[in-house]
Amino acid sequence: MQEVSLASDLETLELGSMRLTSIDTPEELLSMGEVRCASNFKKVMMHVGQLTRVNAARKVAVQVAVANDGSSGEFGYGDVIEVPPFNINQKDLIKHLSLVDIKIALPAIYVFGDSFVDNGNNKAILGNKDAIGGGYLPFGIDFDGKPTGRVTNGRIGVDFIATVAGLPYPPPILGMSKIDRKTIRTGVNYASGASGLLPQNGHFLHKNVINFSQQVDLFENSTMEDLKSTFDSPEGFTQYLSKSLFFIHHASNDLGLTFEVEMEKKYSIDKYAKLLIKEFSKQLKRLYTLGARKFFVSNVSPLGCSPFNINTKNHSGPCVEEINNRVSVYNGLLPGLLEKLQSILPGSKFVLGDIYKVFQDVFEMPRSYGFKDVNTSCCIDNNGTRIQVCAPNIAPCKDRKNRVFFDPFHPSETMHFLWARRFLKDSSICSPINLIQLMQA
């Protein structure tokens, strides 16, 4: 194993008999016969030490496993897989993800959160003219051309996760008929864009968004009541809930605009983060009491790197570090919370997904994940810029498959697919196990 240092003024690496010129991404090693390809999805088998984006101001330290001796390394940084076709089935998606010999017997997925995972609740609340509801084109342009309430161009991460589990997309609770609510056993989505962990959060944007407590209320008073009678026994219903997955992505809005507009004058970020954790703990315990046992909790992404924030806030670097530091305070408290809950709630399993790191990895080396633009909205606003919410019925960028963001706040379908597959497969950003392992538990 050789350690290779690339100085800021050097564009050529030499590894034994290999001479590599202008290396900007590990993918360029694929054509070299002495470095093995880990799969047909462009993963290079490398041991990566500290790897940061190559530019004129930085050094890159890379440990490369040269396969001259027949051995192979393992590459853990970088991932380029095309977004699968719309309506792909479970078998083909599992093959697309190079997941072999996996068996998942998951009865349902219940989704709680904000606009990252909302698939139509805000559309039902706010109608088709509100951007936070994702109710008009260009939202949904790649979802068979239909705006469904997903605030992106196509599918969201939980859609891909459901397909891998062999389940239909969990329908939005507010879009379900009375009959559907009494018959659908494969899961429900309660997420609501602009909502938060605290009851008052999100109301300065839209009074009717569903906060986390209200989402749990809907699960308890609607879904549980509707489904109980469809099971032969209370024990059967209890087992069903214990085997189901509860996927939660919350706190982005609590730490973003809500903090800046309403909470910053009342709390230091340390006290505020503890307040959020306290409320989160309360609602997670409620779900446990109601029968949930398998919890997958995502932390908060680096909000300071969104196109809206980098275009409207003062900052000296590529992102607004003041906001990212705020997010990091909250994210730093999450592991301890989930470990504590698992230790005191018998039979529970709590897994943390580090979506912050997923975004951070992409920002550091976008090309190694297939991205060409990491900081620009794909859609155009009413002012003809890419800073505010998407204007209705104006065509978005054509290269959206290569962009991290679709609008100034939310990821593209490609980025959704990336965080979903890393949660599913990658134990380096999930703790203590990955999502596939949790679904199989």
XYZ file of C-alpha atoms in Angstrom:
441
model
C 0.000 0.000 0.000
C 1.460 3.318 -1.058
C 0.527 6.728 0.271
C 0.534 9.350 -2.435
C 0.589 13.050 -1.707
C -0.641 15.477 -4.329
C 0.754 18.965 -3.797
C -1.277 21.981 -4.802
C 1.026 22.727 -7.754
C 1.321 19.129 -8.933
C -0.989 17.454 -11.425
C 0.735 14.108 -11.892
C 0.871 11.113 -9.585
C 3.225 8.188 -10.011
C 2.313 4.800 -8.571
C 4.921 2.246 -9.465
C 4.520 1.740 -13.184
C 1.389 3.893 -13.357
C 1.495 7.538 -14.268
C -1.764 9.365 -13.524
C -2.248 12.859 -14.894
C -4.710 15.548 -13.762
C -6.565 13.253 -11.401
C -9.653 15.053 -10.151
C -11.820 12.058 -9.286
C -11.198 8.392 -8.471
C -13.359 7.399 -11.432
C -10.526 8.311 -13.787
C -8.578 5.381 -12.388
C -11.088 2.958 -13.858
C -9.311 2.811 -17.188
C -6.066 1.778 -15.510
C -5.649 -1.963 -15.646
C -3.779 -2.122 -12.368
C -6.666 -0.751 -10.299
C -9.646 -3.035 -10.035
C -13.237 -1.992 -10.532
C -15.355 -3.065 -7.577
C -18.569 -3.314 -9.602
C -20.167 -2.282 -12.835
C -21.336 0.886 -11.115
C -17.987 2.672 -11.294
C -16.639 2.046 -7.805
C -12.895 1.981 -7.608
C -11.343 -0.397 -5.105
C -9.211 1.991 -3.095
C -8.309 2.562 0.522
C -9.066 6.197 1.115
C -7.259 8.011 3.854
C -8.137 11.680 4.046
C -9.690 12.727 0.754
C -10.755 16.266 -0.015
C -11.602 18.009 -3.206
C -8.604 18.688 -5.450
C -8.079 22.356 -6.098
C -5.336 24.925 -6.098
C -5.497 25.466 -2.365
C -5.580 21.923 -0.998
C -3.597 18.735 -0.735
C -4.992 15.291 -1.247
C -3.764 12.245 0.586
C -4.889 9.021 -1.031
C -3.922 5.471 -0.244
C -4.281 3.405 -3.391
C -4.322 -0.364 -3.418
C -2.410 -1.442 -6.496
C -3.499 -4.884 -7.575
C -0.209 -6.063 -9.076
C 0.029 -8.755 -6.406
C -3.510 -9.994 -7.033
C -4.909 -8.359 -3.902
C -7.724 -5.868 -3.923
C -8.523 -2.858 -1.807
C -11.871 -1.452 -0.794
C -13.148 1.900 -1.906
C -15.472 3.769 0.390
C -15.619 7.240 -1.107
C -17.557 8.142 -4.200
C -20.612 6.540 -5.723
C -22.007 7.038 -9.205
C -25.172 5.088 -9.981
C -27.775 6.303 -12.448
C -31.201 7.074 -11.041
C -33.258 3.972 -11.887
C -36.194 4.128 -14.284
C -39.540 5.322 -13.009
C -41.700 2.439 -11.728
C -38.725 0.075 -11.375
C -39.683 -3.031 -9.407
C -38.058 -4.413 -6.266
C -36.040 -7.124 -8.008
C -34.560 -4.778 -10.588
C -33.810 -2.029 -8.054
C -32.014 -4.486 -5.786
C -29.957 -5.590 -8.785
C -29.368 -1.954 -9.758
C -27.951 -1.337 -6.282
C -25.742 -4.451 -6.394
C -27.530 -5.874 -3.372
C -27.292 -9.642 -3.656
C -29.052 -12.394 -1.757
C -30.989 -10.082 0.532
C -34.334 -11.006 1.998
C -36.595 -8.396 3.552
C -39.890 -9.211 5.252
C -40.986 -5.720 6.219
C -44.760 -5.303 6.557
C -44.909 -1.499 6.465
C -43.049 1.827 6.456
C -44.402 4.745 8.473
C -42.834 8.100 7.565
C -42.685 11.208 9.763
C -40.947 14.464 8.930
C -40.755 17.593 6.834
C -40.483 18.501 3.147
C -37.552 16.119 2.569
C -40.022 13.250 2.939
C -43.453 14.863 2.417
C -45.157 13.223 -0.568
C -48.473 15.033 -0.661
C -49.767 16.096 2.762
C -48.969 19.758 2.264
C -50.477 19.585 -1.212
C -53.696 18.417 0.439
C -53.460 21.213 3.022
C -52.326 24.113 0.843
C -53.654 23.227 -2.591
C -51.868 23.219 -5.925
C -50.562 26.791 -5.948
C -48.154 26.695 -3.020
C -44.487 25.807 -3.527
C -44.236 24.270 -0.051
C -46.933 21.873 -1.198
C -45.123 20.937 -4.398
C -48.465 21.015 -6.166
C -47.505 22.436 -9.564
C -44.979 21.825 -12.306
C -41.974 21.803 -12.507
C -42.302 19.757 -9.285
C -42.880 16.191 -10.388
C -41.599 16.727 -13.915
C -39.715 13.424 -13.623
C -42.455 11.745 -11.587
C -44.279 10.744 -14.744
C -44.816 14.470 -15.333
C -47.161 14.777 -12.358
C -46.819 17.173 -9.398
C -47.721 14.943 -6.454
C -46.622 17.054 -3.499
C -43.009 15.923 -3.521
C -40.900 19.080 -3.475
C -38.446 17.874 -6.098
C -38.375 16.836 -9.734
C -39.059 13.134 -9.179
C -39.017 10.543 -6.432
C -37.865 11.163 -2.877
C -35.593 8.972 -0.784
C -38.347 7.074 1.014
C -39.816 6.053 -2.350
C -36.622 4.164 -3.211
C -36.483 2.668 0.283
C -40.058 1.401 -0.036
C -39.298 -0.189 -3.403
C -36.262 -1.996 -2.007
C -38.506 -3.326 0.766
C -41.011 -4.563 -1.808
C -43.669 -2.101 -0.656
C -45.692 0.575 -2.465
C -44.870 4.200 -1.745
C -46.468 5.040 1.627
C -49.452 7.255 0.711
C -49.879 10.682 2.349
C -52.335 10.379 5.220
C -54.321 13.439 4.116
C -54.734 12.058 0.604
C -56.192 8.734 1.712
C -59.866 7.878 1.491
C -61.716 6.435 4.482
C -61.597 3.033 2.821
C -57.851 3.299 2.197
C -57.222 4.213 5.823
C -59.004 1.052 6.948
C -57.366 -1.306 4.460
C -53.798 -0.217 3.637
C -51.350 -2.125 5.819
C -48.120 -1.292 3.971
C -47.490 2.056 5.640
C -48.483 5.713 5.631
C -46.652 9.026 5.213
C -47.441 11.763 7.785
C -44.660 14.192 6.789
C -45.476 17.852 6.259
C -43.227 20.440 4.676
C -42.235 23.452 6.833
C -43.149 21.528 9.994
C -40.907 21.043 12.995
C -40.368 19.236 16.255
C -41.784 22.055 18.362
C -45.535 22.656 18.062
C -45.150 26.361 17.283
C -42.535 25.885 14.580
C -43.525 26.394 10.967
C -46.591 28.455 11.796
C -45.057 31.725 10.665
C -44.935 30.178 7.178
C -48.157 28.158 7.154
C -50.457 27.720 10.140
C -51.835 24.420 8.937
C -48.649 22.385 8.564
C -48.537 19.229 10.662
C -45.851 19.299 13.351
C -44.279 16.111 14.693
C -46.628 15.829 17.657
C -49.631 16.152 15.346
C -48.133 13.553 13.003
C -47.918 11.114 15.907
C -51.500 12.045 16.801
C -52.604 11.059 13.292
C -50.799 7.742 13.608
C -52.435 7.062 16.967
C -55.956 8.336 16.383
C -56.380 7.502 12.728
C -54.101 4.744 11.488
C -54.019 2.633 14.639
C -57.734 2.908 15.215
C -58.495 2.098 11.579
C -56.180 -0.901 11.332
C -56.710 -2.615 14.674
C -59.946 -4.214 13.588
C -58.375 -5.676 10.447
C -56.153 -8.001 12.490
C -57.361 -11.301 13.929
C -55.971 -10.533 17.362
C -54.354 -7.730 19.377
C -51.182 -9.840 19.444
C -51.087 -9.936 15.658
C -51.408 -6.166 15.464
C -48.680 -5.726 18.067
C -46.320 -7.979 16.119
C -47.111 -6.132 12.886
C -46.172 -2.779 14.439
C -43.005 -4.210 15.997
C -41.826 -5.429 12.581
C -42.696 -2.201 10.727
C -40.153 0.536 10.006
C -40.630 4.030 11.445
C -38.606 6.477 9.338
C -38.147 9.987 10.743
C -36.526 13.081 9.223
C -37.165 16.184 11.310
C -35.651 19.398 12.747
C -34.515 21.081 9.502
C -37.132 23.798 9.853
C -36.568 24.132 13.603
C -32.905 24.911 12.913
C -33.426 27.018 9.787
C -35.814 29.885 9.253
C -37.833 29.207 12.398
C -34.791 29.689 14.603
C -33.755 32.857 12.763
C -37.221 34.430 12.738
C -38.704 33.327 16.054
C -36.314 31.523 18.372
C -32.910 33.191 18.167
C -34.060 36.077 20.349
C -35.271 33.637 23.017
C -32.596 30.932 23.155
C -28.909 30.318 22.703
C -28.337 27.537 20.185
C -27.142 25.200 22.950
C -30.342 25.634 24.972
C -32.482 25.495 21.855
C -30.880 22.255 20.624
C -31.526 20.667 24.036
C -35.140 21.829 23.851
C -35.501 20.158 20.447
C -33.938 16.944 21.729
C -36.309 16.919 24.710
C -39.360 17.224 22.460
C -37.981 14.652 20.007
C -37.427 12.212 22.863
C -40.991 12.726 24.067
C -42.503 11.897 20.673
C -40.217 8.915 20.052
C -41.291 7.494 23.421
C -44.913 8.010 22.403
C -44.365 5.996 19.224
C -42.698 3.267 21.249
C -45.631 3.152 23.651
C -47.971 2.837 20.668
C -46.041 -0.195 19.405
C -43.150 1.045 17.260
C -39.865 -0.805 17.709
C -37.740 -0.187 14.590
C -36.712 3.464 14.325
C -34.547 4.990 11.616
C -33.746 8.617 12.447
C -31.983 10.971 10.050
C -30.056 13.941 11.353
C -30.178 17.348 9.630
C -28.313 18.176 6.412
C -25.910 21.161 6.118
C -28.567 23.828 5.648
C -25.937 26.515 5.232
C -25.045 25.068 1.840
C -28.492 25.416 0.287
C -28.741 27.762 -2.716
C -31.163 29.989 -0.794
C -28.815 30.502 2.129
C -25.622 30.979 0.144
C -27.389 33.595 -2.018
C -29.141 35.507 0.759
C -26.784 35.325 3.763
C -23.353 36.812 4.354
C -20.585 34.217 4.353
C -16.873 33.988 3.642
C -16.608 30.375 2.518
C -18.586 28.210 0.096
C -21.375 27.766 2.692
C -22.888 29.756 5.556
C -20.946 28.196 8.400
C -22.987 29.956 11.090
C -25.989 27.889 10.011
C -24.018 24.668 9.625
C -22.533 25.142 13.085
C -26.053 25.517 14.464
C -27.083 22.274 12.770
C -23.992 20.526 14.109
C -24.887 21.400 17.704
C -28.220 19.612 17.320
C -26.754 16.721 15.312
C -24.139 16.231 18.008
C -26.847 15.512 20.591
C -28.740 12.937 18.521
C -26.451 9.890 18.960
C -26.639 10.134 22.750
C -30.415 10.461 22.651
C -30.913 7.386 20.481
C -28.439 5.302 22.474
C -30.205 6.250 25.698
C -33.653 5.439 24.296
C -32.538 2.033 23.069
C -31.057 1.272 26.480
C -34.259 2.102 28.372
C -36.934 0.906 25.902
C -36.899 -2.922 25.810
C -36.932 -4.458 22.341
C -36.345 -1.152 20.558
C -33.812 -0.585 17.799
C -32.719 2.957 16.972
C -30.515 3.618 13.950
C -29.069 7.029 13.108
C -28.534 8.083 9.491
C -25.953 10.809 8.952
C -27.449 12.750 6.057
C -25.177 15.665 6.985
C -22.160 13.572 5.982
C -23.840 12.384 2.791
C -24.174 16.000 1.652
C -20.740 16.918 2.996
C -19.092 14.128 0.997
C -20.805 15.334 -2.169
C -19.776 18.950 -1.585
C -16.145 17.894 -1.098
C -15.931 15.738 -4.236
C -19.038 16.228 -6.378
C -17.705 14.570 -9.516
C -17.020 11.327 -7.693
C -20.772 11.156 -7.038
C -21.780 12.243 -10.530
C -22.637 15.878 -9.754
C -21.544 18.936 -11.729
C -23.458 21.588 -9.766
C -23.737 21.614 -5.970
C -25.017 25.100 -5.186
C -27.530 26.244 -7.802
C -31.269 25.706 -7.976
C -32.476 23.901 -11.071
C -35.781 25.774 -11.221
C -36.353 29.461 -11.859
C -38.290 31.782 -9.547
C -40.711 34.576 -10.430
C -37.831 37.064 -10.561
C -36.043 35.048 -13.219
C -33.341 33.993 -10.732
C -32.696 30.731 -8.921
C -32.897 32.031 -5.352
C -36.565 31.872 -4.338
C -39.208 29.143 -4.700
C -39.911 27.698 -8.141
C -42.233 29.690 -10.375
C -45.205 27.707 -11.697
C -45.014 26.041 -15.081
C -41.580 27.306 -16.080
C -39.268 24.629 -17.461
C -36.404 23.738 -15.100
C -32.808 23.085 -16.091
C -32.157 20.166 -18.426
C -29.128 18.900 -16.504
C -31.053 18.196 -13.288
C -29.615 14.683 -13.079
C -26.246 16.295 -12.372
C -27.430 18.792 -9.753
C -27.645 18.394 -5.993
C -30.557 20.820 -5.623
C -33.791 21.059 -7.570
C -35.072 24.193 -5.861
C -33.186 26.547 -3.520
C -34.044 24.417 -0.487
C -34.565 20.813 -1.557
C -32.498 18.082 -3.192
C -32.981 16.738 -6.673
C -34.193 13.213 -7.339
C -30.567 12.229 -7.963
C -29.550 13.462 -4.506
C -32.556 11.751 -2.947
C -31.469 8.503 -4.583
C -27.947 8.978 -3.246
C -28.933 9.494 0.395
C -31.422 6.640 0.213
C -28.926 4.133 -1.140
C -26.227 5.210 1.295
C -28.663 4.774 4.177
C -29.562 1.359 2.809
C -26.039 0.063 2.212
C -23.413 2.192 3.885
C -22.582 1.446 7.517
C -20.107 4.331 7.571
C -22.965 6.835 7.690
C -25.392 4.741 9.735
C -25.009 3.712 13.347
C -24.970 1.083 14.744
C -26.202 -0.744 11.606
C -27.393 0.302 8.154
C -31.000 0.555 7.011
C -31.072 -2.803 5.213
C -29.891 -4.506 8.400
C -32.534 -2.694 10.433
C -35.270 -3.744 8.009
C -34.069 -7.333 8.243
C -33.859 -7.299 12.067
